[in-house]
Short mmCIF file of C-alpha atoms in Angstrom, two decimals:
data_model
loop_
_atom_site.label_atom_id
_atom_site.label_comp_id
_atom_site.label_asym_id
_atom_site.label_seq_id
_atom_site.Cartn_x
_atom_site.Cartn_y
_atom_site.Cartn_z
CA MET V 30 -7.23 9.77 14.50
CA ARG V 31 -5.64 7.40 12.03
CA LYS V 32 -5.78 8.31 8.38
CA LYS V 33 -8.28 6.89 5.96
CA ILE V 34 -6.39 6.16 2.72
CA VAL V 35 -7.26 4.97 -0.76
CA ALA V 36 -4.05 4.18 -2.65
CA GLY V 37 -3.82 3.11 -6.30
CA ASN V 38 -1.11 0.71 -7.46
CA TRP V 39 -0.83 1.04 -11.23
CA LYS V 40 1.60 -1.90 -11.48
CA MET V 41 3.21 -2.27 -14.93
CA ASN V 42 0.44 -0.45 -16.79
CA LYS V 43 0.11 2.83 -18.69
CA ASN V 44 2.84 4.30 -20.86
CA LEU V 45 4.03 7.77 -19.88
CA GLN V 46 1.48 9.67 -21.97
CA GLU V 47 -1.41 7.51 -20.73
CA GLY V 48 -0.23 7.90 -17.14
CA ILE V 49 -0.11 11.67 -17.48
CA GLU V 50 -3.66 11.67 -18.87
CA LEU V 51 -4.96 9.57 -15.99
CA ALA V 52 -3.21 11.77 -13.41
CA LYS V 53 -4.73 14.90 -14.97
CA GLU V 54 -8.18 13.35 -14.99
CA LEU V 55 -7.91 12.29 -11.35
CA ASN V 56 -6.55 15.66 -10.34
CA GLU V 57 -9.50 17.46 -11.96
CA ALA V 58 -12.08 15.07 -10.52
CA LEU V 59 -10.73 15.38 -6.98
CA ALA V 60 -10.18 19.14 -7.20
CA ALA V 61 -13.85 19.53 -8.18
CA GLU V 62 -15.03 17.34 -5.31
CA LYS V 63 -12.63 17.12 -2.38
CA PRO V 64 -12.15 13.53 -1.19
CA ASN V 65 -13.09 12.52 2.34
CA CYS V 66 -9.88 10.50 2.72
CA ASP V 67 -6.21 10.66 1.72
CA VAL V 68 -5.67 9.60 -1.89
CA VAL V 69 -2.34 8.24 -3.14
CA ILE V 70 -1.34 7.06 -6.61
CA CYS V 71 1.66 4.75 -6.93
CA THR V 72 2.99 4.80 -10.47
CA PRO V 73 5.84 3.18 -12.41
CA PHE V 74 9.19 4.90 -11.83
CA ILE V 75 9.25 6.63 -15.21
CA HIS V 76 5.98 8.45 -14.46
CA LEU V 77 6.88 9.88 -11.08
CA ALA V 78 8.59 13.17 -11.94
CA LYS V 79 6.05 14.17 -14.60
CA VAL V 80 3.02 13.15 -12.56
CA SER V 81 4.45 15.01 -9.56
CA ASP V 82 4.32 18.24 -11.59
CA ILE V 83 0.70 17.67 -12.62
CA ILE V 84 -1.04 16.76 -9.38
CA ASN V 85 -2.03 18.98 -6.51
CA HIS V 86 -0.07 17.29 -3.71
CA GLU V 87 -2.55 18.58 -1.14
CA VAL V 88 -5.23 16.44 -2.76
CA ILE V 89 -3.27 13.49 -4.20
CA GLY V 90 -0.17 11.90 -2.69
CA LEU V 91 2.38 10.29 -5.00
CA GLY V 92 4.18 7.01 -4.46
CA ALA V 93 6.51 4.55 -6.18
CA GLU V 94 5.77 0.83 -6.47
CA ASN V 95 9.19 -0.25 -5.20
CA CYS V 96 12.72 0.98 -4.45
CA ALA V 97 16.16 -0.60 -4.22
CA ASP V 98 17.67 -2.24 -1.15
CA LYS V 99 20.94 -0.39 -1.76
CA GLU V 100 21.69 3.29 -1.18
CA LYS V 101 23.52 4.03 -4.47
CA GLY V 102 26.27 2.74 -6.73
CA ALA V 103 26.87 0.15 -9.42
CA PHE V 104 23.43 -1.45 -9.46
CA THR V 105 22.39 -1.06 -13.08
CA GLY V 106 18.64 -0.69 -13.56
CA GLU V 107 17.83 -0.12 -9.90
CA VAL V 108 16.11 2.98 -8.49
CA SER V 109 17.07 4.15 -5.01
CA ALA V 110 14.82 5.54 -2.29
CA GLU V 111 16.66 8.86 -2.60
CA MET V 112 15.85 8.99 -6.34
CA VAL V 113 12.19 8.23 -5.63
CA LYS V 114 12.03 11.00 -3.03
CA SER V 115 13.70 13.49 -5.41
CA THR V 116 10.79 13.18 -7.88
CA GLY V 117 8.36 14.63 -5.35
CA ALA V 118 7.00 11.23 -4.26
CA GLU V 119 5.96 10.82 -0.64
CA TYR V 120 5.24 7.09 -0.49
CA VAL V 121 6.63 3.76 -1.64
CA ILE V 122 4.94 0.34 -1.75
CA LEU V 123 7.19 -2.39 -0.34
CA GLY V 124 6.66 -6.10 0.16
CA HIS V 125 3.97 -6.50 -2.47
CA SER V 126 3.18 -10.19 -3.00
CA GLU V 127 4.19 -9.92 -6.67
CA ARG V 128 7.66 -8.63 -5.66
CA ARG V 129 8.00 -11.35 -3.03
CA GLU V 130 6.94 -14.08 -5.46
CA TYR V 131 8.42 -13.09 -8.83
CA TYR V 132 11.55 -11.28 -7.65
CA ASN V 133 12.35 -13.35 -4.57
CA GLU V 134 12.25 -10.43 -2.14
CA THR V 135 13.00 -11.90 1.26
CA PRO V 136 12.11 -10.39 4.66
CA GLU V 137 15.78 -9.39 4.99
CA ILE V 138 15.83 -7.53 1.65
CA LEU V 139 12.55 -5.83 2.56
CA LYS V 140 13.95 -4.79 5.93
CA GLU V 141 16.77 -2.96 4.09
CA LYS V 142 14.32 -1.34 1.67
CA VAL V 143 12.11 -0.13 4.52
CA LEU V 144 15.06 1.41 6.36
CA LEU V 145 16.31 3.20 3.25
CA ALA V 146 12.83 4.48 2.40
CA LEU V 147 12.33 5.87 5.90
CA ALA V 148 15.85 7.37 5.97
CA ASN V 149 14.93 9.28 2.82
CA GLY V 150 11.69 10.64 4.23
CA LEU V 151 9.29 8.33 2.41
CA LYS V 152 6.22 6.78 4.01
CA VAL V 153 6.01 3.04 3.42
CA ILE V 154 2.91 1.12 2.37
CA PHE V 155 4.02 -2.31 3.58
CA CYS V 156 2.16 -5.30 2.15
CA ILE V 157 1.48 -8.54 3.99
CA GLY V 158 -0.86 -11.45 3.28
CA GLU V 159 -1.30 -15.16 2.82
CA SER V 160 -1.63 -17.46 -0.19
CA LEU V 161 -4.66 -19.67 -0.87
CA GLU V 162 -2.87 -22.75 0.54
CA GLN V 163 -2.02 -20.87 3.72
CA ARG V 164 -5.59 -19.58 4.06
CA GLU V 165 -7.00 -23.07 3.53
CA ALA V 166 -4.63 -24.41 6.19
CA ASN V 167 -5.84 -21.60 8.48
CA GLN V 168 -2.30 -20.18 8.76
CA GLN V 169 -3.12 -16.59 7.81
CA ASN V 170 -2.42 -15.22 11.31
CA GLU V 171 1.00 -16.84 11.54
CA VAL V 172 1.89 -15.65 8.03
CA VAL V 173 1.05 -11.98 8.55
CA LYS V 174 2.70 -11.91 11.98
CA ALA V 175 5.91 -13.41 10.56
CA GLU V 176 5.93 -10.87 7.71
CA LEU V 177 5.64 -7.99 10.18
CA GLU V 178 8.32 -9.44 12.45
CA GLY V 179 10.62 -10.13 9.50
CA SER V 180 10.71 -6.63 8.05
CA VAL V 181 9.16 -3.86 10.17
CA PHE V 182 9.13 -4.84 13.84
CA ASN V 183 12.81 -3.90 14.08
CA LEU V 184 11.76 -0.23 13.74
CA SER V 185 11.53 2.24 16.58
CA GLU V 186 8.09 3.54 17.52
CA GLU V 187 8.98 6.85 15.86
CA GLN V 188 9.95 5.11 12.60
CA PHE V 189 6.89 2.85 12.69
CA ALA V 190 4.66 5.96 12.65
CA ASN V 191 5.59 6.26 8.94
CA ILE V 192 4.37 2.76 8.08
CA VAL V 193 0.97 2.06 6.53
CA ILE V 194 0.08 -1.64 6.48
CA ALA V 195 -1.71 -3.12 3.47
CA TYR V 196 -3.25 -6.55 4.02
CA GLU V 197 -3.55 -8.32 0.70
CA PRO V 198 -4.91 -11.85 0.60
CA ILE V 199 -2.82 -13.16 -2.32
CA TRP V 200 -5.70 -15.45 -3.31
CA ALA V 201 -7.90 -12.40 -3.94
CA ILE V 202 -5.54 -10.26 -6.07
CA GLY V 203 -6.74 -9.93 -9.63
CA THR V 204 -8.76 -13.12 -9.24
CA GLY V 205 -12.10 -11.41 -8.75
CA LYS V 206 -12.35 -13.21 -5.39
CA THR V 207 -12.64 -10.88 -2.45
CA ALA V 208 -12.37 -11.71 1.20
CA THR V 209 -15.78 -11.18 2.77
CA SER V 210 -15.93 -8.00 4.82
CA ASP V 211 -16.04 -10.19 7.95
CA GLN V 212 -12.95 -12.18 6.89
CA ALA V 213 -11.12 -8.96 6.13
CA GLU V 214 -12.15 -7.30 9.40
CA GLU V 215 -11.12 -10.36 11.40
CA ILE V 216 -7.55 -10.34 10.09
CA HIS V 217 -7.25 -6.54 10.16
CA ALA V 218 -8.21 -6.65 13.85
CA TYR V 219 -5.64 -9.40 14.39
CA ILE V 220 -2.93 -7.35 12.65
CA ARG V 221 -3.78 -4.37 14.86
CA SER V 222 -3.54 -6.58 17.95
CA VAL V 223 -0.08 -7.81 16.89
CA ILE V 224 1.07 -4.18 16.44
CA ALA V 225 -0.39 -3.37 19.88
CA ASP V 226 1.56 -6.27 21.43
CA LYS V 227 4.76 -4.88 19.91
CA TYR V 228 4.35 -1.08 20.17
CA GLY V 229 1.40 -0.55 22.51
CA LYS V 230 -2.27 0.21 22.00
CA GLU V 231 -1.83 3.87 21.04
CA VAL V 232 0.55 3.12 18.16
CA ALA V 233 -1.76 0.34 16.96
CA GLU V 234 -4.77 2.67 17.05
CA ASN V 235 -2.86 5.23 14.96
CA THR V 236 -1.70 2.74 12.29
CA SER V 237 -3.69 2.75 9.05
CA ILE V 238 -4.37 -0.78 7.76
CA LEU V 239 -5.58 -0.97 4.16
CA TYR V 240 -7.33 -3.84 2.42
CA GLY V 241 -5.92 -4.91 -0.94
CA GLY V 242 -7.62 -7.72 -2.80
CA SER V 243 -10.07 -7.02 -5.62
CA CYS V 244 -11.58 -4.01 -3.87
CA LYS V 245 -13.95 -2.09 -6.16
CA ALA V 246 -16.65 0.58 -5.94
CA SER V 247 -19.34 -2.09 -5.40
CA ASN V 248 -17.77 -3.69 -2.32
CA ALA V 249 -15.74 -0.76 -0.92
CA PRO V 250 -18.56 0.72 1.24
CA GLU V 251 -19.10 -2.60 3.04
CA LEU V 252 -15.35 -3.15 3.55
CA PHE V 253 -14.65 0.43 4.66
CA ALA V 254 -17.54 0.32 7.16
CA LYS V 255 -15.55 -2.16 9.26
CA PRO V 256 -13.80 -0.63 12.29
CA ASP V 257 -10.31 -1.94 11.49
CA ILE V 258 -10.31 -1.37 7.72
CA ASP V 259 -8.89 2.09 7.04
CA GLY V 260 -9.04 2.10 3.24
CA GLY V 261 -7.74 0.16 0.28
CA LEU V 262 -4.70 -0.55 -1.85
CA ILE V 263 -6.32 -0.74 -5.26
CA GLY V 264 -4.88 -2.47 -8.33
CA GLY V 265 -6.94 -2.81 -11.52
CA ALA V 266 -9.68 -0.43 -10.37
CA SER V 267 -7.13 2.41 -10.00
CA LEU V 268 -6.44 2.48 -13.75
CA LYS V 269 -9.68 4.28 -14.66
CA CYS V 270 -10.61 7.56 -13.06
CA ALA V 271 -14.30 6.71 -12.63
CA ASP V 272 -13.57 3.31 -11.05
CA PHE V 273 -10.99 4.74 -8.65
CA LYS V 274 -13.18 7.69 -7.69
CA GLY V 275 -16.04 5.27 -7.03
CA ILE V 276 -13.88 3.64 -4.34
CA ILE V 277 -12.73 6.99 -2.92
CA ASP V 278 -16.38 8.06 -2.70
CA ALA V 279 -17.09 5.06 -0.44
CA TRP V 280 -15.76 7.29 2.37
CA LYS V 281 -18.45 9.92 1.80
#
């Protein structure tokens, strides 16, 4: 059975004290009422070590929002996969559309990041998705397939078992637009079929594919009811305990 996952991506929000408060609040809420899915929070680098001490790792997984494409050395300001792992984090988000767009992360760079993350025992939440122009030109299938081929289809079957895919329609991130549940299901099913072509049906059936694109408590139940949608990668709605828990509760 593949895992159902709700992961929060805090992005560049919350100072350290605010992040600690939110982590405590989430920890208490989920300890009181056990979630019916895996929950992960991906925080800015500076929060990781402190938040790791606060949360019950059996209830909440911890992840970083990025890591470097180099192992170690004279790369001022970078944070390596080994450093991320040493904080107690278990996950890292790679390939987010904001990193691809604003920081020019190419498939080749992402391939290196994925390999280093896996070598250091991190699970990877790997983001793929098309822009509005690509969606309007009906190129979404080609785009997501190329992103998989460019950065994760070089992995062995054993390595690929540590990859969670997050489909994020770039046109629906922070815009308030959401793919309809049918649009989302259609491309999730396509992504699963591409994984099956590469690694076989069993691997594809065991791969969690999350939806990331303005998912909130109001539309999560409809999205999560679809057979190929295994949860969400949540941005803005992960910054308030009640909003995030509302999405987690969609699995109940």
